[in-house]
PDB file of C-alpha atoms and ligand atoms in Angstrom:
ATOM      1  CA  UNK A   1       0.000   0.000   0.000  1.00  0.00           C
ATOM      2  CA  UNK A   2       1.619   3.495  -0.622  1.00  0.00           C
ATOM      3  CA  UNK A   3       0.453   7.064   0.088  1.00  0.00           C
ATOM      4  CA  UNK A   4      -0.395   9.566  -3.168  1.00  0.00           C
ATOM      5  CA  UNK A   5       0.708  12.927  -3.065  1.00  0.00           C
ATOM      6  CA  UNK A   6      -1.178  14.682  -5.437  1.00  0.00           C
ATOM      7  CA  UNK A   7      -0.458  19.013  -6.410  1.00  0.00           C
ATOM      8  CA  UNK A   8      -3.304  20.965  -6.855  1.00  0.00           C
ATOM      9  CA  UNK A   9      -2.538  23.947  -9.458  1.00  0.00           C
ATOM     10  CA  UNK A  10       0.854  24.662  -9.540  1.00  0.00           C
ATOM     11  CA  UNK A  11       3.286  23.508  -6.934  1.00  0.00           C
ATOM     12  CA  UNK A  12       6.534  23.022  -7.806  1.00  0.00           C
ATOM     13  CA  UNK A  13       8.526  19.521  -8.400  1.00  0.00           C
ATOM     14  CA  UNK A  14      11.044  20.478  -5.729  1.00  0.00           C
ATOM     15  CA  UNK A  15       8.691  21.258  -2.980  1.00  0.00           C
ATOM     16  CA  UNK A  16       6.897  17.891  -3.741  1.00  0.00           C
ATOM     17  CA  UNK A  17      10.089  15.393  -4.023  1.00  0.00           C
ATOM     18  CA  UNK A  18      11.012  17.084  -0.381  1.00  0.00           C
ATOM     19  CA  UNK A  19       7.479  16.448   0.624  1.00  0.00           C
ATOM     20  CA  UNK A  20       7.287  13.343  -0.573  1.00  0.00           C
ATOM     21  CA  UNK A  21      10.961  11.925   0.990  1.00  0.00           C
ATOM     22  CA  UNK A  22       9.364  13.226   4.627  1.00  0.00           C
ATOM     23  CA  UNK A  23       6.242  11.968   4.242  1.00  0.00           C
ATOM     24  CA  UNK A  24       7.491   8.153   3.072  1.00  0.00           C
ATOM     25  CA  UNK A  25      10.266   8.596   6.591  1.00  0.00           C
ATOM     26  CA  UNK A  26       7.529   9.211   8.740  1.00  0.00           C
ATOM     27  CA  UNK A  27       5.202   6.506   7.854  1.00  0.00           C
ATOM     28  CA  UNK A  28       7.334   4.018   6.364  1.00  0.00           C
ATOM     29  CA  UNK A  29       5.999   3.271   3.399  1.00  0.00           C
ATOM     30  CA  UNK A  30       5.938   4.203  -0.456  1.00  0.00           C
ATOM     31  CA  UNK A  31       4.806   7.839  -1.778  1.00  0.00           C
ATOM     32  CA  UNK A  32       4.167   8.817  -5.270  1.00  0.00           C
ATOM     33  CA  UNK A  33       3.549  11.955  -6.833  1.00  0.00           C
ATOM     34  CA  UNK A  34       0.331  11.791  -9.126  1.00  0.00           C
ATOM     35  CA  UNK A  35      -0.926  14.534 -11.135  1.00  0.00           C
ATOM     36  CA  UNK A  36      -4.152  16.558  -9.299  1.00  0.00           C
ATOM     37  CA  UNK A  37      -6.609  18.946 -10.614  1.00  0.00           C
ATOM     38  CA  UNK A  38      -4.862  21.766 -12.304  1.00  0.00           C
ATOM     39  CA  UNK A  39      -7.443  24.618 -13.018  1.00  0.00           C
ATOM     40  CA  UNK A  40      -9.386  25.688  -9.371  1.00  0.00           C
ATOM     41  CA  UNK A  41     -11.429  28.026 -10.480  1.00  0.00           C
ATOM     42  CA  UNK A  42     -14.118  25.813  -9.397  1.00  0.00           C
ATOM     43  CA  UNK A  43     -13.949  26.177  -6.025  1.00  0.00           C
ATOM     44  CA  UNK A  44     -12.719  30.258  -5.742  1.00  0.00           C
ATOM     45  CA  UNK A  45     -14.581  32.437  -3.647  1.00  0.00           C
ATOM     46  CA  UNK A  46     -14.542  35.845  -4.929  1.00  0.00           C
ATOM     47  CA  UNK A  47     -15.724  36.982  -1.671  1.00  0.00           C
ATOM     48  CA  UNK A  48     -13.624  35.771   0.315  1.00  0.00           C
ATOM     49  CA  UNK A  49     -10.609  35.538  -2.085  1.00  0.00           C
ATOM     50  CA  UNK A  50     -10.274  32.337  -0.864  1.00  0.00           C
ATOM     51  CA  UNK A  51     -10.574  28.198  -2.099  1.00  0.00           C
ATOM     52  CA  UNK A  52     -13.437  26.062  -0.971  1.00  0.00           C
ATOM     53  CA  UNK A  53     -11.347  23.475   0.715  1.00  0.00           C
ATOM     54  CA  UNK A  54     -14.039  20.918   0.877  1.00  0.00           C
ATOM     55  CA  UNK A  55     -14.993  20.800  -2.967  1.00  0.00           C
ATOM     56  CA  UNK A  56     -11.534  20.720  -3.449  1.00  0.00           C
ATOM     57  CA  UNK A  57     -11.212  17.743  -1.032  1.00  0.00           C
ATOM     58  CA  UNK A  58     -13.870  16.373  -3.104  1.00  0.00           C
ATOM     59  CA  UNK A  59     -11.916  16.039  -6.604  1.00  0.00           C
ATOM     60  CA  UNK A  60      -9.555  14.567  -5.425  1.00  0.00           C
ATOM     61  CA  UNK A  61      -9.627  10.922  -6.687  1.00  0.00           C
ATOM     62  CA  UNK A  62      -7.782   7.758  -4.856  1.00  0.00           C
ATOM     63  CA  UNK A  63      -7.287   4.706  -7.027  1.00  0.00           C
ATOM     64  CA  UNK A  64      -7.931   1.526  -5.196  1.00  0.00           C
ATOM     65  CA  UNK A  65      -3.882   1.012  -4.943  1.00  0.00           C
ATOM     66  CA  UNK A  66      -3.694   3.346  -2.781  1.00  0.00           C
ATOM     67  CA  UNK A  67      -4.131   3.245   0.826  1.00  0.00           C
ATOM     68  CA  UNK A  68      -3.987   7.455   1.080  1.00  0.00           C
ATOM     69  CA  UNK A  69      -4.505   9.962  -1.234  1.00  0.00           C
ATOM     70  CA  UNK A  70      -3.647  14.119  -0.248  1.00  0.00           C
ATOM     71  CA  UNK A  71      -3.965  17.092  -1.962  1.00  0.00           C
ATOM     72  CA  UNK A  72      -1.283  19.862  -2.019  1.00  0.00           C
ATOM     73  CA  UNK A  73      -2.620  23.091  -2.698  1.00  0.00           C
ATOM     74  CA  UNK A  74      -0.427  26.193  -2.445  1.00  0.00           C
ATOM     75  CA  UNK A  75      -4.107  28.977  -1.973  1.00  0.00           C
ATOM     76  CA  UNK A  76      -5.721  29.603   0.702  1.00  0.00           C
ATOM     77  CA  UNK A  77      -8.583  27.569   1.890  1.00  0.00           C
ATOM     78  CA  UNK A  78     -11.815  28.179   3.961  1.00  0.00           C
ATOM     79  CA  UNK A  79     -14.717  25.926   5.187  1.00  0.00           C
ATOM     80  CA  UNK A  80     -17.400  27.901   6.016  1.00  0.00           C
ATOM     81  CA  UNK A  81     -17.917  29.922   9.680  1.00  0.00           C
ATOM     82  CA  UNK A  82     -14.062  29.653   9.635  1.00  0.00           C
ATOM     83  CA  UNK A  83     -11.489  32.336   8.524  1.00  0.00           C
ATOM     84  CA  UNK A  84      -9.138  29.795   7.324  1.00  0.00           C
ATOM     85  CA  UNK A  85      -7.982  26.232   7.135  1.00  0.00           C
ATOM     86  CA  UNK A  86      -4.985  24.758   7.340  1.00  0.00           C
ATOM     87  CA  UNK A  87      -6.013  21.042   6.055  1.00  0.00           C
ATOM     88  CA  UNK A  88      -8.981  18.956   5.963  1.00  0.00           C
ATOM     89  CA  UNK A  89      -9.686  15.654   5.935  1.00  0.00           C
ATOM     90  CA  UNK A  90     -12.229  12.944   4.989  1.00  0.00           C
ATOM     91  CA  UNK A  91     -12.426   9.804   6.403  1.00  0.00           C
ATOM     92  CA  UNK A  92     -14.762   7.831   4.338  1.00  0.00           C
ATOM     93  CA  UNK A  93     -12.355   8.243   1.171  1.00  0.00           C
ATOM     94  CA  UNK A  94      -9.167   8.058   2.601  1.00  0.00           C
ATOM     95  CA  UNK A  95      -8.283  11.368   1.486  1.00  0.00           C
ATOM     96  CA  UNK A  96      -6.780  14.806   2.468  1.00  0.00           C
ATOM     97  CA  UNK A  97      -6.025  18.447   1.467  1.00  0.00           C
ATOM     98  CA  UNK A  98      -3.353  20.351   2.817  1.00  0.00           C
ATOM     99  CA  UNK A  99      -2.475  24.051   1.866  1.00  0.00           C
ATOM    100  CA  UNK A 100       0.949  25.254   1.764  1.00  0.00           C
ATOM    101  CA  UNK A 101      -0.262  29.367   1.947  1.00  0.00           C
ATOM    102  CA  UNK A 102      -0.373  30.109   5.776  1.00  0.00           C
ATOM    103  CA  UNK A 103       3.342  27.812   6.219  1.00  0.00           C
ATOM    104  CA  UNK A 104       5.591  30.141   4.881  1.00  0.00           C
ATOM    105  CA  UNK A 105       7.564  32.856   6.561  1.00  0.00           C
ATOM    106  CA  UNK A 106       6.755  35.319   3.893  1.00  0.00           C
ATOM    107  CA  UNK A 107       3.320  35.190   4.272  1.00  0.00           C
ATOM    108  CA  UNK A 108       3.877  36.938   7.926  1.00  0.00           C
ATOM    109  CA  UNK A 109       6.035  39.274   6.122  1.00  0.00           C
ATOM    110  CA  UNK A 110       9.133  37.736   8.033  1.00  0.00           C
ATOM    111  CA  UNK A 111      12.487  36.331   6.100  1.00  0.00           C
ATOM    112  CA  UNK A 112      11.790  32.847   4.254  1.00  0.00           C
ATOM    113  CA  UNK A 113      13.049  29.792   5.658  1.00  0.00           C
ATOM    114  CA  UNK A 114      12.598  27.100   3.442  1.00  0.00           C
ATOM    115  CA  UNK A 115      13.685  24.476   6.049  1.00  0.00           C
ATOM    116  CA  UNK A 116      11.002  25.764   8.526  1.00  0.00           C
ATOM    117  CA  UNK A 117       8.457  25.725   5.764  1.00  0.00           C
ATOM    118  CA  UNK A 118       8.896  21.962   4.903  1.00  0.00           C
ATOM    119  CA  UNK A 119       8.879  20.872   8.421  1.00  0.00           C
ATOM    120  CA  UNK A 120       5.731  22.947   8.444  1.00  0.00           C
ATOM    121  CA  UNK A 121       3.956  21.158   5.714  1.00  0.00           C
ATOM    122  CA  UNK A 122       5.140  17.842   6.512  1.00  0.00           C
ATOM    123  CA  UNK A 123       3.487  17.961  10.146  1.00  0.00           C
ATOM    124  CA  UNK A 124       0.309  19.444   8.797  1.00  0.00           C
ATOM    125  CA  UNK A 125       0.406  17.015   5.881  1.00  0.00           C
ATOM    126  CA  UNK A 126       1.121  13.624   8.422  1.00  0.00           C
ATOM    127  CA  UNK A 127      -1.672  15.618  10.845  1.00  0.00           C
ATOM    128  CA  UNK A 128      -4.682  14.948   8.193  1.00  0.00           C
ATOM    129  CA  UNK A 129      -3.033  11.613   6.893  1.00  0.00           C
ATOM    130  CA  UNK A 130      -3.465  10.660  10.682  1.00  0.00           C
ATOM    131  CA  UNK A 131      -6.944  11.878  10.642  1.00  0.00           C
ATOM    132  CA  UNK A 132      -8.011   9.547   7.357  1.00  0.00           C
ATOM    133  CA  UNK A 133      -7.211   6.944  10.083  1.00  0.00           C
ATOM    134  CA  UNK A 134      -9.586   8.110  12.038  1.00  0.00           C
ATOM    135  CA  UNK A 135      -7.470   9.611  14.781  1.00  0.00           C
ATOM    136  CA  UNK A 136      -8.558  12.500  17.001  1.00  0.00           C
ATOM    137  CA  UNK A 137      -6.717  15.248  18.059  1.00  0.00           C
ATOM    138  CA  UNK A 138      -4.153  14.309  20.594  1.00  0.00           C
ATOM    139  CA  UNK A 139      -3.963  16.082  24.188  1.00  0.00           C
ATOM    140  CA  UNK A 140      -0.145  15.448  23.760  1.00  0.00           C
ATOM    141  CA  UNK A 141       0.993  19.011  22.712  1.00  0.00           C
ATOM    142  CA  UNK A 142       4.271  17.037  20.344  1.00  0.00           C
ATOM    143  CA  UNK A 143       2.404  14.343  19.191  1.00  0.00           C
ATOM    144  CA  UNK A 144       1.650  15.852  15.338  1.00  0.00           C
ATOM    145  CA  UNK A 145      -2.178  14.994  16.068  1.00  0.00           C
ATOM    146  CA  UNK A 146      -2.227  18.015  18.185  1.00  0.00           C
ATOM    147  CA  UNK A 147      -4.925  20.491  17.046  1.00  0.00           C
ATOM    148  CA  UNK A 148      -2.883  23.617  15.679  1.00  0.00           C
ATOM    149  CA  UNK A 149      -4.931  26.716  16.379  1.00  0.00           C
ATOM    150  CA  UNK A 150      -2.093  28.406  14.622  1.00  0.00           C
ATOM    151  CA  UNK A 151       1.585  28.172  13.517  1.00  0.00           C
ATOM    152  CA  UNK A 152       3.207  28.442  16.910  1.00  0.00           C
ATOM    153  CA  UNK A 153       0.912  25.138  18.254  1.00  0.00           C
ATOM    154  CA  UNK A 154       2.733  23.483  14.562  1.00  0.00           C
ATOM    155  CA  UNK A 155       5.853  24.596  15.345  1.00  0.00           C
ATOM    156  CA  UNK A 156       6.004  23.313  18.845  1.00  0.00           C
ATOM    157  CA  UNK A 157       4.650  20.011  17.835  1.00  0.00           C
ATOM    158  CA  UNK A 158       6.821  17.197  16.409  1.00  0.00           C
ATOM    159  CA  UNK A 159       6.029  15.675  12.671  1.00  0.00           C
ATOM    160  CA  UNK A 160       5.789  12.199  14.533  1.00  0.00           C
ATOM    161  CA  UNK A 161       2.562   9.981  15.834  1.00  0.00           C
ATOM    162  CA  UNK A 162       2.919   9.530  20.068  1.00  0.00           C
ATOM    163  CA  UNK A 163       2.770   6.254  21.465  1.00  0.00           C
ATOM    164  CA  UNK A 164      -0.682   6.324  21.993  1.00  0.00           C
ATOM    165  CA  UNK A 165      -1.469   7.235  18.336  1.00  0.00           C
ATOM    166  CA  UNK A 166       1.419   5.824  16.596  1.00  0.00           C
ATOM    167  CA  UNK A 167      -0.529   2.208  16.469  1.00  0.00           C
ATOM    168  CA  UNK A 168      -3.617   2.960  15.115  1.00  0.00           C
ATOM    169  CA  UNK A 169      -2.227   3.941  12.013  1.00  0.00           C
ATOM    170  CA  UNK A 170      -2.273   0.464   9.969  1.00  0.00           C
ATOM    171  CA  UNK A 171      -1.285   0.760   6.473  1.00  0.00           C
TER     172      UNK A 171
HETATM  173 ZN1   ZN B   1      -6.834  18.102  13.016  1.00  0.00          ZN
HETATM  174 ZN1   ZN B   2      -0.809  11.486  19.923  1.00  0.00          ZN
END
């Protein structure tokens, strides 16, 4: 069984080899990179000036090879009655989306860090992976199933499962 990474609009390779090498230490297993949805227009909110996450969530296809399937998505995404979201994930499917917007440095107008950035997206990336396995959020403030209410709770969390979490992810 091997986890799918899949970039939604324009992400580049680089950023998704790195993301992909992280994701495959952390759970042990295969990744591949697989082409997503490319135009998404669809789910733009003018409004807002922000992406749907869920119908975005919702393209997003897993063949039956796979045992995960996430979405990378460098815009910024929204469910409704929140101002943002990180990540979501569904259950049911097996599948995740993950945005890459509210990780980077720049976006707080500080200095990049490309380092900080990938450890970013890894944990938030391994976070809604360990949700499709129907894990909760943890109490442990390291373990990477701890709910991040922003990017100071990510950074002080680990990208690893706890003990407690760490078997219940069967692949
Ligand atoms: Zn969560
Ligand atoms: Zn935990």
């Amino acid at each position: 069984m091997k986890i799918t990474l899949k970039p939604l609009g324009n992400i580049a390779d680089e950023i998704m080899e790195k993301l992909k090498d992280r994701v495959g230490g952390i759970f042990c297993c295969p990744v591949e990179i697989k082409s997503g949805l490319s135009d998404l227009a669809q789910a733009y909110n003018p409004e807002r000036k922000q992406y749907f996450s869920s119908k975005l969530l919702a393209s997003i296809k897993k063949s039956e090879r796979d045992a995960r399937a996430v979405g990378i998505a460098d815009v910024d995404l929204y469910v409704p009655r929140l101002n943002f979201v990180f990540g979501e994930a569904d259950v049911g499917s097996g599948t995740a989306i993950v945005s890459l917007c509210r990780l980077r440095q720049e976006y707080y107008g500080l200095t990049p860090d490309e380092a900080l950035f990938l450890e970013r997206a890894t944990k938030e990336i391994v976070h809604e992976l360990g949700h499709t396995f129907s894990l909760g959020h943890c109490p442990h403030n390291k373990c990477v199933m701890h709910f991040s209410n922003s990017l100071a709770d990510t950074d002080l969390k680990e990208a690893h499962f706890c003990n407690k979490c760490r078997p219940r992810i069967i692949l």
